[in-house]
Amino acid sequence: MQVSLASVVLDRFRAALCRLDCADDRFLCAVSGGPDSLALLLLAQHALPGKLVAATVDHQLRAESADEARIVAEICRNLGIPHIILTPDEKISGNLQSSARAARYALLERAADTQNCRHIATAHHADDQLETLLMRLARGSGVDGLSGIRARNGRVVRPLLEFTKAELIDICSSAGIQWVNDPSNANIDFDRVAIRKWLANTQHPFSAPRALRTASALADASDALLWMTDTLAEQRISQENGVITCKVNGLPRELKRRLLIRCLRTLDVGLAPRGDAIDRLLTDLENARTAMIGNIKCLGQSDWQFSKAPPRRS
């Protein structure tokens, strides 16, 4: 079955693929069965004929999820698109949203390798970007967090970021494709759902296109700061006998913060301080105090020094 799509919509999608430099490559398309991912599937079918494999992750968290995966498989069979169902190796536990996300991307990465797909396409769209921006603003995120959902993250690409949710629903409706509804999308215990409900039921000045522009500008700023941090790290960070020295004189506070995190992760790659913890440590070092974070001793003076603390005696 070949579904007809408006040429202007297809042109926008193909332009997005070209900007992502992936218009000629083989894709693994993540399809949950909702309108967003089904619209992605329909667009990709036209733009990437013969270069597409669809994958549905059944997290096995709901009784209906197996049936929903089979519905997607049937849609793909009717469209002539190869489809696979992926299930986690272990039961998902802990923080369900973050654990499910980690399991999902791990499964998609593995499947992309197996299916010889260079890219993994997900259906994040402009409304998702607005929700993400507001969520992270509420959490007090900095430049990196407020850069939002990236159009490309490694092999993961998101060619729908310039499409709104309404446009994706219209694509599915026009094609006569019936989507499935995930009840977790109505659970306001999740931050994203709460933000989504607030946006839908409140008069507000926010719009998805403007949020997209803001996130894009902040992403450019984040990339520039990363480039500057890399350059400064080569010039100002040295290591000898297990002690890292960082020269921070004359630098703006944000660059000090980034060099500080670089030093900590050099000594302990698993250490990921953020928010209040990194702010307190930065203040201690700027005031020439000695502090501990994890198992790292941090000495504030004209040049900052970092070293692994000796193990405590029992």
Coordinates of C-alpha atoms in Angstrom, one line a residue:
M1 CA 0.0 0.0 0.0
Q2 CA 1.4 3.4 -1.0
V3 CA -0.1 6.4 0.7
S4 CA -0.3 9.8 -1.1
L5 CA 1.2 12.8 0.7
A6 CA 1.2 16.5 -0.1
S7 CA 4.3 17.4 -2.1
V8 CA 5.0 20.5 0.1
V9 CA 5.0 18.3 3.2
L10 CA 7.4 15.8 1.6
D11 CA 9.6 18.7 0.4
R12 CA 9.9 19.9 4.0
F13 CA 10.8 16.5 5.2
R14 CA 13.4 15.9 2.5
A15 CA 14.9 19.3 3.3
A16 CA 15.2 18.3 6.9
L17 CA 17.0 15.1 5.9
C18 CA 19.4 17.1 3.8
R19 CA 20.2 19.5 6.7
L20 CA 20.9 16.5 8.8
D21 CA 23.2 15.1 6.0
C22 CA 21.4 11.8 5.9
A23 CA 19.2 11.9 2.9
D24 CA 20.8 8.9 1.2
D25 CA 21.4 6.5 4.1
R26 CA 19.6 3.5 5.5
F27 CA 17.4 4.2 8.5
L28 CA 16.0 2.5 11.5
C29 CA 12.7 4.3 12.2
A30 CA 11.4 4.1 15.8
V31 CA 7.6 3.6 15.6
S32 CA 5.6 3.4 18.8
G33 CA 2.2 3.5 17.1
G34 CA 1.3 7.0 18.0
P35 CA 0.5 9.7 15.4
D36 CA 4.0 11.2 15.6
S37 CA 5.9 8.1 14.8
L38 CA 3.4 6.9 12.2
A39 CA 3.7 10.2 10.4
L40 CA 7.5 9.8 10.5
L41 CA 7.0 6.3 9.0
L42 CA 4.8 7.6 6.2
L43 CA 7.2 10.5 5.3
A44 CA 10.2 8.2 5.4
Q45 CA 8.5 5.6 3.2
H46 CA 8.3 8.2 0.4
A47 CA 11.6 9.9 1.0
L48 CA 13.7 6.8 1.6
P49 CA 12.2 4.0 -0.5
G50 CA 14.0 0.7 0.1
K51 CA 16.2 2.2 2.8
L52 CA 13.9 1.9 5.8
V53 CA 13.4 -0.6 8.6
A54 CA 10.8 0.1 11.3
A55 CA 11.3 -0.9 14.9
T56 CA 8.8 -0.9 17.8
V57 CA 10.1 -1.2 21.4
D58 CA 7.7 -3.1 23.7
H59 CA 8.8 -2.0 27.1
Q60 CA 6.5 -4.6 28.6
L61 CA 5.3 -2.1 31.2
R62 CA 1.6 -2.3 30.2
A63 CA -0.6 -5.3 29.3
E64 CA -1.6 -3.6 26.0
S65 CA 1.9 -2.9 24.8
A66 CA 2.3 -6.3 23.0
D67 CA -0.9 -5.8 21.0
E68 CA 0.1 -2.2 20.1
A69 CA 3.4 -3.5 18.8
R70 CA 1.5 -6.1 16.7
I71 CA -0.7 -3.3 15.3
V72 CA 2.3 -1.4 14.2
A73 CA 3.7 -4.6 12.6
E74 CA 0.4 -4.9 10.6
I75 CA 0.6 -1.3 9.4
C76 CA 4.2 -1.8 8.3
R77 CA 3.2 -5.0 6.5
N78 CA 0.5 -3.2 4.6
L79 CA 3.0 -0.4 3.7
G80 CA 5.6 -3.0 2.6
I81 CA 8.1 -1.8 5.2
P82 CA 10.2 -4.4 7.2
H83 CA 9.4 -4.3 10.9
I84 CA 10.9 -5.7 14.1
I85 CA 9.7 -5.8 17.7
L86 CA 12.2 -5.2 20.4
T87 CA 11.9 -6.1 24.0
P88 CA 14.3 -5.3 26.9
D89 CA 16.6 -8.0 28.2
E90 CA 15.6 -7.2 31.8
K91 CA 12.5 -5.9 33.5
I92 CA 12.5 -2.1 33.6
S93 CA 12.5 -0.7 37.2
G94 CA 13.4 2.4 39.2
N95 CA 12.5 5.7 37.6
L96 CA 10.3 4.3 34.9
Q97 CA 10.6 7.1 32.4
S98 CA 14.4 7.5 32.5
S99 CA 14.9 3.7 32.7
A100 CA 12.6 3.0 29.8
R101 CA 14.3 5.7 27.7
A102 CA 17.7 4.2 28.4
A103 CA 16.5 0.7 27.5
R104 CA 14.7 2.0 24.4
Y105 CA 17.8 3.7 23.0
A106 CA 20.0 0.7 23.8
L107 CA 17.7 -1.6 22.0
L108 CA 17.4 0.7 19.0
E109 CA 21.2 1.1 18.8
R110 CA 21.6 -2.7 18.8
A111 CA 18.9 -3.2 16.2
A112 CA 20.4 -0.5 13.9
D113 CA 23.7 -2.4 14.0
T114 CA 21.9 -5.7 13.2
Q115 CA 19.9 -4.2 10.4
N116 CA 22.9 -2.3 8.9
C117 CA 21.2 1.1 9.4
R118 CA 23.4 4.1 9.7
H119 CA 20.8 6.3 11.4
I120 CA 18.0 5.9 14.0
A121 CA 15.1 8.3 13.3
T122 CA 12.8 9.3 16.1
A123 CA 9.6 11.4 15.9
H124 CA 10.3 14.3 18.2
H125 CA 8.5 17.3 16.9
A126 CA 8.1 21.1 17.5
D127 CA 5.6 20.7 20.4
D128 CA 8.0 18.3 22.1
Q129 CA 10.7 20.9 21.8
L130 CA 8.4 23.5 23.5
E131 CA 7.5 21.1 26.3
T132 CA 11.2 20.3 26.8
L133 CA 12.2 23.9 26.9
L134 CA 9.6 24.7 29.6
M135 CA 10.4 21.6 31.6
R136 CA 14.1 22.5 31.7
L137 CA 13.4 26.1 32.5
A138 CA 11.3 25.0 35.4
R139 CA 14.2 22.8 36.6
G140 CA 16.7 25.7 36.4
S141 CA 18.7 24.3 33.5
G142 CA 21.6 26.2 32.0
V143 CA 22.6 26.8 28.4
D144 CA 23.1 23.1 27.6
G145 CA 19.8 22.0 29.0
L146 CA 17.9 24.9 27.4
S147 CA 19.3 24.0 24.0
G148 CA 16.5 21.3 24.1
I149 CA 16.2 18.3 21.9
R150 CA 19.0 18.2 19.3
A151 CA 18.2 17.5 15.7
R152 CA 21.1 15.1 15.7
N153 CA 22.7 13.2 18.6
G154 CA 25.2 10.7 17.5
R155 CA 23.4 8.4 15.0
V156 CA 20.0 9.5 16.3
V157 CA 18.3 12.0 14.0
R158 CA 15.0 13.9 14.5
P159 CA 13.8 15.2 11.1
L160 CA 10.4 16.2 12.4
L161 CA 11.5 19.0 14.8
E162 CA 10.1 21.6 12.5
F163 CA 6.7 19.9 12.2
T164 CA 3.9 20.5 14.8
K165 CA 1.9 17.8 16.5
A166 CA -1.2 19.0 14.6
E167 CA 0.6 18.6 11.2
L168 CA 1.6 15.0 12.1
I169 CA -1.9 14.1 13.2
D170 CA -3.2 15.5 9.9
I171 CA -0.7 13.4 7.9
C172 CA -2.0 10.2 9.6
S173 CA -5.7 11.2 9.2
S174 CA -5.3 12.1 5.6
A175 CA -3.6 8.7 5.0
G176 CA -6.4 6.9 6.8
I177 CA -3.9 5.5 9.3
Q178 CA -5.4 4.8 12.8
W179 CA -2.9 5.3 15.6
V180 CA -2.8 3.8 19.1
N181 CA -3.1 5.9 22.3
D182 CA -0.6 5.3 25.2
P183 CA -2.4 6.0 28.5
S184 CA 0.8 7.1 30.1
N185 CA 0.4 10.3 27.9
A186 CA -2.5 11.3 30.2
N187 CA -0.6 10.6 33.5
I188 CA 0.1 14.1 35.0
D189 CA 2.5 12.5 37.5
F190 CA 5.0 12.8 34.6
D191 CA 6.5 16.3 34.2
R192 CA 6.1 16.3 30.4
V193 CA 2.4 15.4 30.6
A194 CA 1.8 18.1 33.2
I195 CA 3.4 20.7 31.0
R196 CA 1.4 19.5 28.0
K197 CA -1.8 19.7 29.9
W198 CA -0.9 23.2 31.1
L199 CA -0.2 24.3 27.6
A200 CA -3.4 22.9 26.3
N201 CA -5.6 24.4 29.0
T202 CA -4.0 27.8 29.6
Q203 CA -3.9 31.1 27.7
H204 CA -0.1 31.6 27.2
P205 CA 2.3 33.4 24.9
F206 CA 4.4 30.3 24.0
S207 CA 4.4 28.8 20.5
A208 CA 6.2 25.8 19.1
P209 CA 7.9 27.7 16.2
R210 CA 9.3 30.3 18.5
A211 CA 10.5 27.7 21.1
L212 CA 12.2 25.9 18.2
R213 CA 14.1 29.1 17.3
T214 CA 15.1 29.7 20.9
A215 CA 16.3 26.1 21.3
S216 CA 18.3 26.4 18.1
A217 CA 20.0 29.6 19.2
L218 CA 20.9 28.1 22.6
A219 CA 22.2 24.9 20.9
D220 CA 24.5 27.1 18.8
A221 CA 25.7 28.8 22.0
S222 CA 26.2 25.5 23.7
D223 CA 28.3 24.2 20.7
A224 CA 30.4 27.4 20.8
L225 CA 31.0 27.0 24.5
L226 CA 32.0 23.4 24.0
W227 CA 34.5 24.5 21.3
M228 CA 35.9 27.2 23.6
T229 CA 36.2 24.7 26.5
D230 CA 38.1 22.3 24.3
T231 CA 40.5 25.0 23.3
L232 CA 41.0 26.3 26.8
A233 CA 41.5 22.8 28.2
E234 CA 44.4 22.2 25.9
Q235 CA 46.0 25.5 27.1
R236 CA 45.1 25.5 30.8
I237 CA 44.8 22.0 32.1
S238 CA 47.8 19.8 32.9
Q239 CA 48.2 16.6 34.7
E240 CA 51.3 15.2 36.6
N241 CA 51.6 12.4 39.1
G242 CA 47.8 12.0 39.4
V243 CA 47.3 15.7 40.1
I244 CA 45.4 17.9 37.7
T245 CA 46.1 21.6 37.6
C246 CA 43.8 24.1 36.0
K247 CA 44.7 27.8 35.4
V248 CA 41.5 29.8 35.6
N249 CA 42.7 33.3 36.0
G250 CA 40.8 35.9 33.9
L251 CA 38.1 33.5 32.8
P252 CA 34.3 34.2 33.0
R253 CA 32.5 32.0 35.5
E254 CA 30.7 29.8 32.9
L255 CA 34.1 28.8 31.4
K256 CA 35.5 28.1 34.9
R257 CA 32.4 25.9 35.5
R258 CA 33.0 23.9 32.3
L259 CA 36.8 23.5 32.9
L260 CA 35.9 22.4 36.5
I261 CA 33.6 19.7 35.2
R262 CA 36.3 18.7 32.6
C263 CA 38.9 18.2 35.4
L264 CA 36.5 16.2 37.5
R265 CA 35.6 13.9 34.7
T266 CA 39.2 13.4 33.7
L267 CA 39.8 11.9 37.2
D268 CA 36.5 10.1 37.4
V269 CA 34.6 9.5 34.2
G270 CA 31.5 8.4 36.1
L271 CA 31.2 11.6 38.1
A272 CA 28.4 13.8 36.8
P273 CA 28.0 16.7 39.2
R274 CA 25.4 19.4 38.2
G275 CA 23.1 22.0 39.5
D276 CA 23.6 23.1 43.1
A277 CA 26.5 20.7 43.7
I278 CA 28.7 22.1 41.0
D279 CA 27.7 25.7 42.0
R280 CA 28.8 25.1 45.6
L281 CA 32.0 23.6 44.5
L282 CA 32.7 26.4 42.1
T283 CA 32.1 29.0 44.8
D284 CA 34.4 27.2 47.2
L285 CA 37.2 27.1 44.6
E286 CA 36.7 30.8 43.7
N287 CA 37.1 31.6 47.4
A288 CA 40.4 29.5 47.7
R289 CA 38.8 26.8 49.8
T290 CA 39.4 23.1 49.8
A291 CA 36.4 20.8 49.1
M292 CA 35.5 17.3 48.3
I293 CA 33.2 15.9 45.6
G294 CA 32.8 12.2 45.3
N295 CA 36.3 10.8 45.9
I296 CA 38.1 13.9 44.5
K297 CA 39.9 16.5 46.6
C298 CA 39.6 20.0 45.1
L299 CA 42.0 22.7 46.1
G300 CA 41.1 26.3 45.4
Q301 CA 44.1 28.7 45.0
S302 CA 45.5 30.8 42.1
D303 CA 45.6 27.6 40.1
W304 CA 43.0 24.9 41.0
Q305 CA 44.2 21.4 41.8
F306 CA 42.4 18.1 41.7
S307 CA 43.4 14.7 42.9
K308 CA 41.9 11.4 44.0
A309 CA 41.6 11.4 47.8
P310 CA 43.4 8.5 49.6
P311 CA 41.1 5.7 50.8
R312 CA 39.8 6.3 54.3
R313 CA 41.2 4.0 57.0
S314 CA 38.6 1.7 58.5

